Short mmCIF file of C-alpha atoms in Angstrom, two decimals:
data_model
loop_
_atom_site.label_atom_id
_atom_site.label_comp_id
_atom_site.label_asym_id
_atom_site.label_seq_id
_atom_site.Cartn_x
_atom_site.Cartn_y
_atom_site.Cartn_z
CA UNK A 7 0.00 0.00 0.00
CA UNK A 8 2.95 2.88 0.79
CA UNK A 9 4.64 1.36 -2.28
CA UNK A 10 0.92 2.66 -4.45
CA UNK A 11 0.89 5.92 -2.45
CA UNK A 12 5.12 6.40 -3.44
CA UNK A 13 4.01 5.64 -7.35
CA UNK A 14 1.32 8.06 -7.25
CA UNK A 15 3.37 10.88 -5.34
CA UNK A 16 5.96 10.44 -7.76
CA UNK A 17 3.36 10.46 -10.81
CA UNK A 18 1.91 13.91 -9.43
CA UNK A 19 5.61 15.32 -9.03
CA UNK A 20 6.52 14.31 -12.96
CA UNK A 21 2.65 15.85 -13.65
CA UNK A 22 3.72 18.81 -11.98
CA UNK A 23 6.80 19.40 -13.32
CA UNK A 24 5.17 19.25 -16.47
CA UNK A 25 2.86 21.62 -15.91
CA UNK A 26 5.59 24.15 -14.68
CA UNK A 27 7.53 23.50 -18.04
CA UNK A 28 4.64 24.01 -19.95
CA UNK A 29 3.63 26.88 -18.06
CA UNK A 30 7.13 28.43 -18.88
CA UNK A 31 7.17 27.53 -22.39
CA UNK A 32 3.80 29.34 -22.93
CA UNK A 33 5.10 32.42 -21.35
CA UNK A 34 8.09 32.51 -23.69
CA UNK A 35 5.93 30.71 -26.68
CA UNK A 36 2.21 32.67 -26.11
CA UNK A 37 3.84 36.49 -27.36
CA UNK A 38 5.10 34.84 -29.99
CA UNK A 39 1.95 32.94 -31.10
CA UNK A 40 0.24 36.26 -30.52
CA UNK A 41 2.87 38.31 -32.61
CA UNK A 42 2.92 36.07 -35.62
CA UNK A 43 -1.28 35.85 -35.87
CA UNK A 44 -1.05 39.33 -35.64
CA UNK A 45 1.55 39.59 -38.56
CA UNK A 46 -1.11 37.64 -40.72
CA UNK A 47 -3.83 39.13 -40.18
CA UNK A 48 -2.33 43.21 -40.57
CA UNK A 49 -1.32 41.83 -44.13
CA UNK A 50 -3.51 43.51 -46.50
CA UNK A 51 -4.85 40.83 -48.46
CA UNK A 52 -8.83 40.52 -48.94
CA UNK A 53 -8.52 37.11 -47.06
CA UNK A 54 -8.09 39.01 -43.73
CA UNK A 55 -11.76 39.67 -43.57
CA UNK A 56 -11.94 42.23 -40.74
CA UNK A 57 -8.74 44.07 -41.16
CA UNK A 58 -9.15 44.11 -44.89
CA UNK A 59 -12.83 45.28 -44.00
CA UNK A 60 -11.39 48.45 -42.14
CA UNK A 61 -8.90 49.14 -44.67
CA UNK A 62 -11.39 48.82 -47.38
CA UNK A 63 -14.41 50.73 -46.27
CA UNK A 64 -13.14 52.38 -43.12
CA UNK A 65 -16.63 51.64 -41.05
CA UNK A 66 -15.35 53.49 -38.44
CA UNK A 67 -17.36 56.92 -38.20
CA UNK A 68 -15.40 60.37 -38.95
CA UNK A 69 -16.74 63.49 -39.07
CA UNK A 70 -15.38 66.65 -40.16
CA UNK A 71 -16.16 69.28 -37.79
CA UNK A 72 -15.73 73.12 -39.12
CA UNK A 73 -15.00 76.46 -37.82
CA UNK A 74 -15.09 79.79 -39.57
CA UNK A 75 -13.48 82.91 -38.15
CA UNK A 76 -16.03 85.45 -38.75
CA UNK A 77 -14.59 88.93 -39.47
CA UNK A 78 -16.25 91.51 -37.41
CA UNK A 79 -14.76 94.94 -38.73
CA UNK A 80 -14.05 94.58 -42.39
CA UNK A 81 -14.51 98.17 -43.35
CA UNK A 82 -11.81 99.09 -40.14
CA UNK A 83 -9.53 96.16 -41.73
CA UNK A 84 -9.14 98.28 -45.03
CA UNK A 85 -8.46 101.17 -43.26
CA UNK A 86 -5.24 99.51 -42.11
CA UNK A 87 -6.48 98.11 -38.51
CA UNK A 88 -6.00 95.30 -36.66
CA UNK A 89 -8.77 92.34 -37.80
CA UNK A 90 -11.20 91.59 -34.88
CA UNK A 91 -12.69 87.64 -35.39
CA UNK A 92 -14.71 85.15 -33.56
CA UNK A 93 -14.82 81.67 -34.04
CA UNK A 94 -18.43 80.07 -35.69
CA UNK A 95 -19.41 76.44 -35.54
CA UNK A 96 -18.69 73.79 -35.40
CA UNK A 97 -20.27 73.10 -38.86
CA UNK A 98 -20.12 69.10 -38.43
CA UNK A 99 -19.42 66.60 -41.30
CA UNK A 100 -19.94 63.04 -41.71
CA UNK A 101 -17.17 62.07 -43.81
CA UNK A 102 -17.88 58.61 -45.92
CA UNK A 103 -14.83 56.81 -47.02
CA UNK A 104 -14.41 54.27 -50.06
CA UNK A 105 -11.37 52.41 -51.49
CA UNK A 106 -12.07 51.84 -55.35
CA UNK A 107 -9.84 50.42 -58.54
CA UNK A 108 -7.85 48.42 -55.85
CA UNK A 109 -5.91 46.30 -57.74
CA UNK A 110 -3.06 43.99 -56.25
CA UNK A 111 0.68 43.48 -57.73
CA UNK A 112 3.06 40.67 -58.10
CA UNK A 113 6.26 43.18 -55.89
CA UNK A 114 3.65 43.16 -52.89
CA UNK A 115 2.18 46.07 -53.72
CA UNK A 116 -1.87 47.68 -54.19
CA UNK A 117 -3.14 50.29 -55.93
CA UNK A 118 -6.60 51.91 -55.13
CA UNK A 119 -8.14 55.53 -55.47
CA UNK A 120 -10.41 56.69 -52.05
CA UNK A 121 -13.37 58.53 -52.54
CA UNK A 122 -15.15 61.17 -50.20
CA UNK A 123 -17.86 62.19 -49.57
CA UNK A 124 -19.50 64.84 -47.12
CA UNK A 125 -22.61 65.12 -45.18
CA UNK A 126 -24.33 67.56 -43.02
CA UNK A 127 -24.97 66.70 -39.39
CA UNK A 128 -27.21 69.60 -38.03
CA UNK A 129 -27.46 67.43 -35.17
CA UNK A 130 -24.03 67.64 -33.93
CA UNK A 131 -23.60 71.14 -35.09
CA UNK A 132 -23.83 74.62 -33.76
CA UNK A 133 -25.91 76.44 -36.48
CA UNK A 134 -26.83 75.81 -39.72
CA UNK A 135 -25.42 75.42 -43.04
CA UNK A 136 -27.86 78.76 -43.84
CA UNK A 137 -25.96 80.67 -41.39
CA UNK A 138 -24.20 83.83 -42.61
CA UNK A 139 -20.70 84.39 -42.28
CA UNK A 140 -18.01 87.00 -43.65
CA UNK A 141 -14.38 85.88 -44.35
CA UNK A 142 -11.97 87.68 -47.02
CA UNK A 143 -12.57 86.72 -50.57
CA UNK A 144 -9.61 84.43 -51.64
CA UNK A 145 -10.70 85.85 -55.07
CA UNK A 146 -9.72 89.03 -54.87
CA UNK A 147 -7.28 89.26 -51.97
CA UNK A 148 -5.60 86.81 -52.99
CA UNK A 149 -5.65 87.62 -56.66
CA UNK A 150 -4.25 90.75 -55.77
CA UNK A 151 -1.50 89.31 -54.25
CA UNK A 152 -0.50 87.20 -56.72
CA UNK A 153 -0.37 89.99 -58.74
CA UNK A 154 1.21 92.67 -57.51
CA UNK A 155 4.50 92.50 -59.75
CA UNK A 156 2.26 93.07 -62.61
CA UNK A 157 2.76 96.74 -64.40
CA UNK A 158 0.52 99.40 -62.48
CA UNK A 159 -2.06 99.65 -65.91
CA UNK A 160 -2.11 96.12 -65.61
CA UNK A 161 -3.01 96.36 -61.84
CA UNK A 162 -5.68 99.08 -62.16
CA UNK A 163 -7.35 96.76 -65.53
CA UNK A 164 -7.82 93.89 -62.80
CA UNK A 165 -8.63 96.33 -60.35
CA UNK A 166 -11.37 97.27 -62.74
CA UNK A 167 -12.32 93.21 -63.34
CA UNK A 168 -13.16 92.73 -59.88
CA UNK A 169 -15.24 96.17 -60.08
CA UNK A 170 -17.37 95.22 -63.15
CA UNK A 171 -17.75 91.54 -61.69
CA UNK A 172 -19.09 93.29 -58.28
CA UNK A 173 -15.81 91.31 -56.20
CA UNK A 174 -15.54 92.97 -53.30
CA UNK A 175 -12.62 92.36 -50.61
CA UNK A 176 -14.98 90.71 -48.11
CA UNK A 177 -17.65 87.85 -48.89
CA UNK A 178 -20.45 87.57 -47.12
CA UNK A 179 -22.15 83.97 -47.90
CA UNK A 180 -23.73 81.30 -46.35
CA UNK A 181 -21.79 78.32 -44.81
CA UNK A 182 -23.09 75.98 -47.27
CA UNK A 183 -21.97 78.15 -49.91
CA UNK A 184 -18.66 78.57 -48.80
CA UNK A 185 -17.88 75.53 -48.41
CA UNK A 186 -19.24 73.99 -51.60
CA UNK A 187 -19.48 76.67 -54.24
CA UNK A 188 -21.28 79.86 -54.93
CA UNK A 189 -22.26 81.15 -58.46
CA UNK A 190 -19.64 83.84 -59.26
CA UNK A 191 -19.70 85.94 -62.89
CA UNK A 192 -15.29 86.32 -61.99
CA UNK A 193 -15.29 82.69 -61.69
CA UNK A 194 -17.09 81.94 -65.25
CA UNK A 195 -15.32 84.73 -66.62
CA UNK A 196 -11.63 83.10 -65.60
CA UNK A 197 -12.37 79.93 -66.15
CA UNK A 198 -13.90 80.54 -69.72
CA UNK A 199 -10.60 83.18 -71.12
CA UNK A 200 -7.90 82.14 -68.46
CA UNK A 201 -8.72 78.09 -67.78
CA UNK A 202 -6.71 76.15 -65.34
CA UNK A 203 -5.93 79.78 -63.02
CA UNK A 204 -8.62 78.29 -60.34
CA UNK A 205 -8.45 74.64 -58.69
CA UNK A 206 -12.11 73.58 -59.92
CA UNK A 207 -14.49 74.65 -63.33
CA UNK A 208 -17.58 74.68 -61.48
CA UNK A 209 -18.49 76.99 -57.85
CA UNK A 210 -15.93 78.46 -56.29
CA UNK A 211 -15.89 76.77 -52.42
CA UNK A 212 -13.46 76.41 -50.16
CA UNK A 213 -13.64 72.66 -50.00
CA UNK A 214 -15.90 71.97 -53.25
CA UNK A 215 -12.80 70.17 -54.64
CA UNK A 216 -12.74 67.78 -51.62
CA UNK A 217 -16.91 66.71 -51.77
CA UNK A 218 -17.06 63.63 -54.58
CA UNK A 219 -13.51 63.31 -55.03
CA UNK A 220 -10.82 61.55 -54.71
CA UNK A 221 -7.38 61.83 -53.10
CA UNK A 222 -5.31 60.41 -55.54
CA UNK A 223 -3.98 57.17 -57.11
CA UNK A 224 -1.90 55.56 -54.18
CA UNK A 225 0.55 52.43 -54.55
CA UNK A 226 1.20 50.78 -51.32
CA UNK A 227 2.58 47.95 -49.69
CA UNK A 228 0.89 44.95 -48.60
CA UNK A 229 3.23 43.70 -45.61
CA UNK A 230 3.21 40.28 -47.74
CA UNK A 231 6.91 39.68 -48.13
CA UNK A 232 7.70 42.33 -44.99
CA UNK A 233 5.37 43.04 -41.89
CA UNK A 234 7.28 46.46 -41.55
CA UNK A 235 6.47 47.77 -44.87
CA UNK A 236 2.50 47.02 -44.44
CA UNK A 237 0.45 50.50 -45.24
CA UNK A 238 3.72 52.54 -47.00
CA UNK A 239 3.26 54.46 -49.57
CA UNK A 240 5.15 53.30 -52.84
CA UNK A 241 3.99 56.09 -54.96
CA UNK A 242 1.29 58.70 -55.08
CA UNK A 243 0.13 59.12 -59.26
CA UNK A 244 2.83 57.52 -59.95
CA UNK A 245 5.05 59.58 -58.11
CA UNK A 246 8.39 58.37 -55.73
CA UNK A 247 9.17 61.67 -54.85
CA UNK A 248 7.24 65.20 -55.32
CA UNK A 249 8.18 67.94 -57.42
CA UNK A 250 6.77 70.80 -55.26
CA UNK A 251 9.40 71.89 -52.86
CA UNK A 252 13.32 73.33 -52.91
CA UNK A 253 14.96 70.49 -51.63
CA UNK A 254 14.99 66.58 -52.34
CA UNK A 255 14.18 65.98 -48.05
CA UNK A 256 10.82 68.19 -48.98
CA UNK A 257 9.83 66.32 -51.95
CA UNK A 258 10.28 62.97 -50.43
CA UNK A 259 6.93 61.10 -49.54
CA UNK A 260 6.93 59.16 -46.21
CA UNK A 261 5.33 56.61 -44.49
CA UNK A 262 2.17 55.54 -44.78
CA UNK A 263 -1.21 56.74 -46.43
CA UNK A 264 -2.18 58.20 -43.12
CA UNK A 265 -5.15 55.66 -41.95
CA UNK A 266 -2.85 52.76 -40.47
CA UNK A 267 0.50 51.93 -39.69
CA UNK A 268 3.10 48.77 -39.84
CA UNK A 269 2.59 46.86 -35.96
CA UNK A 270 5.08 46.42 -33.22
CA UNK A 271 5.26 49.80 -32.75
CA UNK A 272 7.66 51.19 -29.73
CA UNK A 273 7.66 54.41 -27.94
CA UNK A 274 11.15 55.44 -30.45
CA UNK A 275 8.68 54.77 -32.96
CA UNK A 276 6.67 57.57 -34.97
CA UNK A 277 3.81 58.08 -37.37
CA UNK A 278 4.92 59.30 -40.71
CA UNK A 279 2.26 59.74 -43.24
CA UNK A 280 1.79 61.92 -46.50
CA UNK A 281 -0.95 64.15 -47.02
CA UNK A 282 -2.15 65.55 -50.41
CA UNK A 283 -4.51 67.98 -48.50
CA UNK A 284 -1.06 69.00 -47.37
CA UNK A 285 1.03 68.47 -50.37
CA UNK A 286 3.80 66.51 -48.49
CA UNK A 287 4.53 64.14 -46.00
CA UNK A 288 4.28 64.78 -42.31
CA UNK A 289 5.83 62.89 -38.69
CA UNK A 290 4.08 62.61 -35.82
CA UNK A 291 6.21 62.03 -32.20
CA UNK A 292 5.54 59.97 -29.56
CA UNK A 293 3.53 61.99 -26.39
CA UNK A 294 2.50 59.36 -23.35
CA UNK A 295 0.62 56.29 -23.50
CA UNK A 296 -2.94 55.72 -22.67
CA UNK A 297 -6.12 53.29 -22.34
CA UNK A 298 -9.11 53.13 -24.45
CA UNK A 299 -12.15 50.77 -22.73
CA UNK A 300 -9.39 48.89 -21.48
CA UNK A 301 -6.87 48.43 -25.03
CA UNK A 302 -3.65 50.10 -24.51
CA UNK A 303 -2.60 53.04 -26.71
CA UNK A 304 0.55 55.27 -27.70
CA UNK A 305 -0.39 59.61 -28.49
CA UNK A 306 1.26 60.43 -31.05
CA UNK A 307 1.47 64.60 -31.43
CA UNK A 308 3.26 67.42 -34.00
CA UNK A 309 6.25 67.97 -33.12
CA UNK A 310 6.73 72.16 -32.54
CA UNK A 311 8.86 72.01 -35.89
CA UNK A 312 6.11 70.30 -37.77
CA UNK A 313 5.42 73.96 -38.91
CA UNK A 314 8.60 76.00 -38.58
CA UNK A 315 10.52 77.86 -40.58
CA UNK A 316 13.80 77.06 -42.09
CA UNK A 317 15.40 79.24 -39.82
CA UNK A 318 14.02 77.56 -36.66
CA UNK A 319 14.58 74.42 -37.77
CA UNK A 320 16.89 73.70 -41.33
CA UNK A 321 15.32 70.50 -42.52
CA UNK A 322 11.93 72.40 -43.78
CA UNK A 323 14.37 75.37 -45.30
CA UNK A 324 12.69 73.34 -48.77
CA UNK A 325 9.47 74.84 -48.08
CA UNK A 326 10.21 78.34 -47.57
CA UNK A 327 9.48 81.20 -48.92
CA UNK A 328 8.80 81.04 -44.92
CA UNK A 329 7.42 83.67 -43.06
CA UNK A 330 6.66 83.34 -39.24
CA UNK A 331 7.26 80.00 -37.80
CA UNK A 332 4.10 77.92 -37.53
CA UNK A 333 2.65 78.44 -41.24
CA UNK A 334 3.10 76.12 -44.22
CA UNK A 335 3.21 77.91 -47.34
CA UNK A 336 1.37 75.79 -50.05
CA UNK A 337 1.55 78.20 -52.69
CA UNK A 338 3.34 76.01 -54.80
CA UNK A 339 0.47 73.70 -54.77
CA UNK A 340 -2.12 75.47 -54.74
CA UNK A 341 -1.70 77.76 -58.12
CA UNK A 342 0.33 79.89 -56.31
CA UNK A 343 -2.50 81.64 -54.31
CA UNK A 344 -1.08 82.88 -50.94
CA UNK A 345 -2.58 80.37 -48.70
CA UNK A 346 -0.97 78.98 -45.71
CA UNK A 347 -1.78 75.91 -43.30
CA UNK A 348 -1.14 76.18 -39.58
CA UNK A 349 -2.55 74.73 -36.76
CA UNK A 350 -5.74 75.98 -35.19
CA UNK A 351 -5.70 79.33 -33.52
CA UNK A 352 -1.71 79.31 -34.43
CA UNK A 353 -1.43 76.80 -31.54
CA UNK A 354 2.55 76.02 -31.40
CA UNK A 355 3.17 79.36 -34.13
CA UNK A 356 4.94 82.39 -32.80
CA UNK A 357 3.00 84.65 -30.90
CA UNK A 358 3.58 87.44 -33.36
CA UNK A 359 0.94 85.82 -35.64
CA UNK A 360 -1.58 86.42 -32.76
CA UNK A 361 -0.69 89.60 -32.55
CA UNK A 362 -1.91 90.54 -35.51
CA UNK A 363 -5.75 89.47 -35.38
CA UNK A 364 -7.98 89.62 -32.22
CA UNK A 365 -9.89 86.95 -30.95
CA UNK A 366 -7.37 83.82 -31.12
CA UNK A 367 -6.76 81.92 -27.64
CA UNK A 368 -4.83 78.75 -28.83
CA UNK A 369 -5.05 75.57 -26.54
CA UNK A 370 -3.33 71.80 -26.91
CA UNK A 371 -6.45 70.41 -25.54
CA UNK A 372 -8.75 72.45 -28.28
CA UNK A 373 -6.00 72.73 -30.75
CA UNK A 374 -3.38 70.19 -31.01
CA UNK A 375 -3.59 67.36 -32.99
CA UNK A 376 -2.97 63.81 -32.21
CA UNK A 377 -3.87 59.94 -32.88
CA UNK A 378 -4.21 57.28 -30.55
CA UNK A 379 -2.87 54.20 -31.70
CA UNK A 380 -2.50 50.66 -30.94
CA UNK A 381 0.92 49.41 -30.70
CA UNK A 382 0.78 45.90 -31.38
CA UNK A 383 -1.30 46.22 -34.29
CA UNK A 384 -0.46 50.15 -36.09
CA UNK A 385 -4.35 50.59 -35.86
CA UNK A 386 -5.45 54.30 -34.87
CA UNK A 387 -8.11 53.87 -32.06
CA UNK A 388 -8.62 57.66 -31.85
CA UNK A 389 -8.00 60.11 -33.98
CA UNK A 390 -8.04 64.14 -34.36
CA UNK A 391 -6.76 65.97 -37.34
CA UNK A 392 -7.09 69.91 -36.88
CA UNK A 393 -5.35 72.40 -39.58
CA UNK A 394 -6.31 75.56 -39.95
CA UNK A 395 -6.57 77.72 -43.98
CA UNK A 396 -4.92 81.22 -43.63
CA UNK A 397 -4.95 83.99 -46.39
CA UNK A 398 -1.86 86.30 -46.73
CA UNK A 399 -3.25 89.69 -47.37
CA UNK A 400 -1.32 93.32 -47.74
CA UNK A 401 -2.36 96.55 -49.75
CA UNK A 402 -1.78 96.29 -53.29
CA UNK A 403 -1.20 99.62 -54.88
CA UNK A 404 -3.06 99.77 -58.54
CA UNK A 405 -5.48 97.33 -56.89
CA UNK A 406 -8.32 99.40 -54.88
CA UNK A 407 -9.88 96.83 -53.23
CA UNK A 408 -6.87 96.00 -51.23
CA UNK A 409 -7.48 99.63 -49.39
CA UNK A 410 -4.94 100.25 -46.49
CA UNK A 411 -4.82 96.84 -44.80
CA UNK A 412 -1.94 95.98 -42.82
CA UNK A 413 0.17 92.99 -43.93
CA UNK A 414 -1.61 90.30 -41.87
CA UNK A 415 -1.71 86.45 -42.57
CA UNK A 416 -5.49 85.92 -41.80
CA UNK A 417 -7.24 83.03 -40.90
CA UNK A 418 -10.55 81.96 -42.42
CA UNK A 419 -11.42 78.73 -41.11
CA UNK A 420 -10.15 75.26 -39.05
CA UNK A 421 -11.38 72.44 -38.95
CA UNK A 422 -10.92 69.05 -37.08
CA UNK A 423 -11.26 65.74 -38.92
CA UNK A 424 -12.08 63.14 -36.29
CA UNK A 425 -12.96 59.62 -35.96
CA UNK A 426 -12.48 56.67 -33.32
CA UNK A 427 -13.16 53.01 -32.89
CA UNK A 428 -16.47 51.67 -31.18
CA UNK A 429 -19.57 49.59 -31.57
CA UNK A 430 -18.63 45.66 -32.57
CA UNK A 431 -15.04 46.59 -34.14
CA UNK A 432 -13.96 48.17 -30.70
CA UNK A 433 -15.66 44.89 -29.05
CA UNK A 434 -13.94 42.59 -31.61
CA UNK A 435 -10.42 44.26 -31.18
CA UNK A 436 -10.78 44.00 -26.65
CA UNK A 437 -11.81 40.16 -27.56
CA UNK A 438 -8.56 39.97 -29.30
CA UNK A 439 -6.20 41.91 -28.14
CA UNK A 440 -7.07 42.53 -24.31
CA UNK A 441 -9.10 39.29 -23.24
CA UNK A 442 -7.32 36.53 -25.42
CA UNK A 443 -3.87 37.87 -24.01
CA UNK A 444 -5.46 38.36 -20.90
CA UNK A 445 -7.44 34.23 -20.75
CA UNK A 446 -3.17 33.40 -22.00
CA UNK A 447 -1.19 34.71 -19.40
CA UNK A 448 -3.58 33.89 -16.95
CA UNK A 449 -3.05 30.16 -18.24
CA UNK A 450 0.67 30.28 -18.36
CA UNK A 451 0.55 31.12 -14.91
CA UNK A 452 -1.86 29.21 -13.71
CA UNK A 453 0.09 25.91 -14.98
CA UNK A 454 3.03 26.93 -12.99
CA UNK A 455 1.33 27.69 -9.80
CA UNK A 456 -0.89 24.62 -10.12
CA UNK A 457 2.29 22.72 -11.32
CA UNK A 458 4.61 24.22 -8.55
CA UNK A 459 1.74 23.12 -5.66
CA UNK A 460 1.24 19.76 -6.86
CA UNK A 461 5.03 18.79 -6.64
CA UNK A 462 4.96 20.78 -3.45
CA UNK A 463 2.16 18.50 -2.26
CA UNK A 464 4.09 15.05 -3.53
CA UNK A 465 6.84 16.45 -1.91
CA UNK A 466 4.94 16.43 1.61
CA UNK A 467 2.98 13.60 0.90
CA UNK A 468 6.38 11.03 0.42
CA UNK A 469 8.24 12.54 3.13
CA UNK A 470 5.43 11.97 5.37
CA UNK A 471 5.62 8.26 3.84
CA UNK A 472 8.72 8.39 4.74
CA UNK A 473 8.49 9.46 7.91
CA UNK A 474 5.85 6.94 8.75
CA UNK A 475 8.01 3.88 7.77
CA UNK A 476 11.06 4.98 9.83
CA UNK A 477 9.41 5.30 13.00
CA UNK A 478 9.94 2.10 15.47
CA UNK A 479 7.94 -0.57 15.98
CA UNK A 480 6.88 -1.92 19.68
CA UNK A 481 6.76 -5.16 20.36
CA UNK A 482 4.47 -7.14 22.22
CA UNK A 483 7.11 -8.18 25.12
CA UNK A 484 7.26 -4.23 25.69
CA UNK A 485 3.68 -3.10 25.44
CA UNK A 486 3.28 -6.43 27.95
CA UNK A 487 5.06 -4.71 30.18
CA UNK A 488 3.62 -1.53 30.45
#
């Protein structure tokens, strides 16, 4: 009978043993298992159904919410002083995005065109697309200076145009029709006897070349052949490298397409992306990390030279002509119409800028942008695009409209492009990547404590056997005695 117990002691010793080594094998073995299933299914290929889903049709809901500066003493502003704002909206957005023409290629590559679309949420918003708003007319202000190396007859003829077509410095419109297109007898006129001089044929709006359009054709990488190329842009319309800026650094473009990243991601890691909106490629840095309903998260935010000049900081020297630090000038992509990007409010500019127009308070928290994105995978759980559309404006002698006003870059509008995981892909995605890991470890661990007790318990169990057989026995003759 001890001989039984001894066998089964020792059988729950080996048993244990084997459950530490297993336990310890998972715990080097599980992160791996995790990493490589998350390798596969990042690959873009249309046999990753959810990720391929996302990538595809981006079901995740984004809005575009918009925010005009509404001028409040034009008439003072062309007699030279200081532009008084305030901030209208938001104007909200729903923004649908498609992937179409995707076709695959035998170098691990895909090409696809993604389509836009935009529509009103008066729901979310504060106002109405019918609300009335005055910001400077691009039109002429602009025109004018564009034009202002032009002979002095040649100035006072345009000068003249804008008369006869009833452009005045200032527009006063409706949202709606600022952002879409307004009827215009200048913009018929130039696009009949000068064609090509304005972005789009049809209305002149702000953003009527974004509605029903698309961003371009992009070439990308699969992540077939190499996980760490997944998402990065091979060319943009056939493009390697852009033709826009001074210097070769400038033109190059970067990174991804901006809607996800390669995985494994590290806090020496950042987000580089290229923009069209922005006619060149971008970086985000790394902030602080995060939780979202429980999935971890790195913040990724501009860097303060995102937008600097080249004498601030000599890598973006290639997109100068610069003025103040914190303004992009996209002149040269933008037919050469003095428009510059900055963040909202000038957030992260030089405080000069906000010295020249009233009504600006810039905030990180209200201003700064930033995306929230999962490490493991290069998915963005939260994100929040903000860039604001500036007008350089000065008086333009020969050009009458221009008045006295005061060299000013002014700022029309900014507006936030947002979107963030929820709903079954956010539930799918904690399944996966939070409970999974989570059910793992738990497992790993629980074999080596359950593995570590059970030899503990054989252990305590033979000694006491042991113990038992050692132990003298009386005999009769003695317990007689007693």
């Amino acid at each position: 009978m001890t001989n039984t117990k001894s066998k089964v002691a020792v059988g729950f010793i080996v048993a244990g043993a084997l459950g530490v080594f297993f336990g310890v094998v998972l715990t080097f073995v599980g992160p791996l298992i995790i990493d490589d299933q998350i390798a596969k299914n990042t690959v873009i290929d249309p046999n990753n159904a959810m990720t391929y889903t996302m990538w595809k049709d981006v079901p995740v809901p984004f809005f575009m919410s918009v925010y005009f500066f509404n001028v409040l003493n034009p008439k003072e502003i062309l007699k030279g002083e200081k532009p008084m704002v305030e901030q209208r909206g938001p104007y909200v957005y729903r923004k649908r995005v498609q992937k179409d023409n995707i076709t695959f290629h035998p170098n691990y590559t895909v090409s696809y065109k993604e389509y836009r679309r935009y529509y009103f949420e008066p729901s979310m918003s504060v106002g109405n697309e019918s609300d009335i708003v005055t910001i400077p007319n691009m039109l002429v202000l602009g025109a004018a200076v564009m034009l202002e190396d032009l002979p002095y007859a040649v100035r006072l003829l345009i000068s003249t145009t804008f008369k006869t077509f009833k452009e005045g410095p200032f527009l006063t419109k409706t949202v709606e029709e600022l952002m879409w297109g307004y009827d215009s007898k200048l913009v018929e006129f130039l696009n009949k006897y000068l064609p090509g001089m304005l972005p789009s044929s049809g209305k002149f709006g702000l953003f009527a070349e974004f509605n029903n359009s698309n961003t371009g054709l992009f070439t990308i990488f699969t992540g077939k052949d190499d996980i760490q190329n997944v998402h990065k842009v091979d060319s943009w319309n056939g493009l390697k490298e852009l033709g826009y800026w001074r210097t070769p650094q400038c033109n190059m473009i970067n990174g991804t397409a901006g809607q996800m990243w390669p995985p494994f991601m590290t806090t020496e890691s950042t987000l580089p992306f290229y923009s069209p909106d922005a006619c060149r490629s971008m970086e985000l840095v790394y902030q602080r990390p995060g939780h979202m309903k429980g999935i971890p998260y790195y913040r990724y935010v501009a860097p303060a030279t995102l937008f600097a000049n080249g004498m601030d900081y000599a890598p973006n020297e290639g997109f100068c002509p610069c003025r103040q630090s914190g303004l992009l000038n996209v002149s040269s992509c933008r037919q050469n119409s003095p428009v510059f990007i900055s963040h909202p409010h000038f957030f992260n500019g030089d405080p000069v800028l906000r010295d020249f127009v009233q009504g600006l308070a810039p905030t990180e928290r209200e201003h700064g942008l930033f995306i929230d994105i999962h490490p493991q995978t290069g998915v963005p759980l939260n994100v929040s695009i903000r860039l604001q559309l500036n007008l350089y404006m000065k008086t333009v002698p020969g050009i009458t409209e221009t008045g006295k006003i005061a060299e000013v870059v002014m700022p029309m509008l900014w507006f936030e492009e947002s979107g963030y995981i929820d709903g079954p892909i956010l539930n799918t995605f904690h399944t996966n990547l939070v409970v999974l890991p989570a059910v793992m470890e738990v497992m790993q661990y629980g074999f080596i404590a359950l593995g570590l007790a059970t030899i503990v318990i054989a252990i305590l169990v033979l000694r006491r056997q042991k113990a038992t057989r050692n132990e003298p026995i009386k005999s009769s003759h003695e317990v007689g005695k007693k």
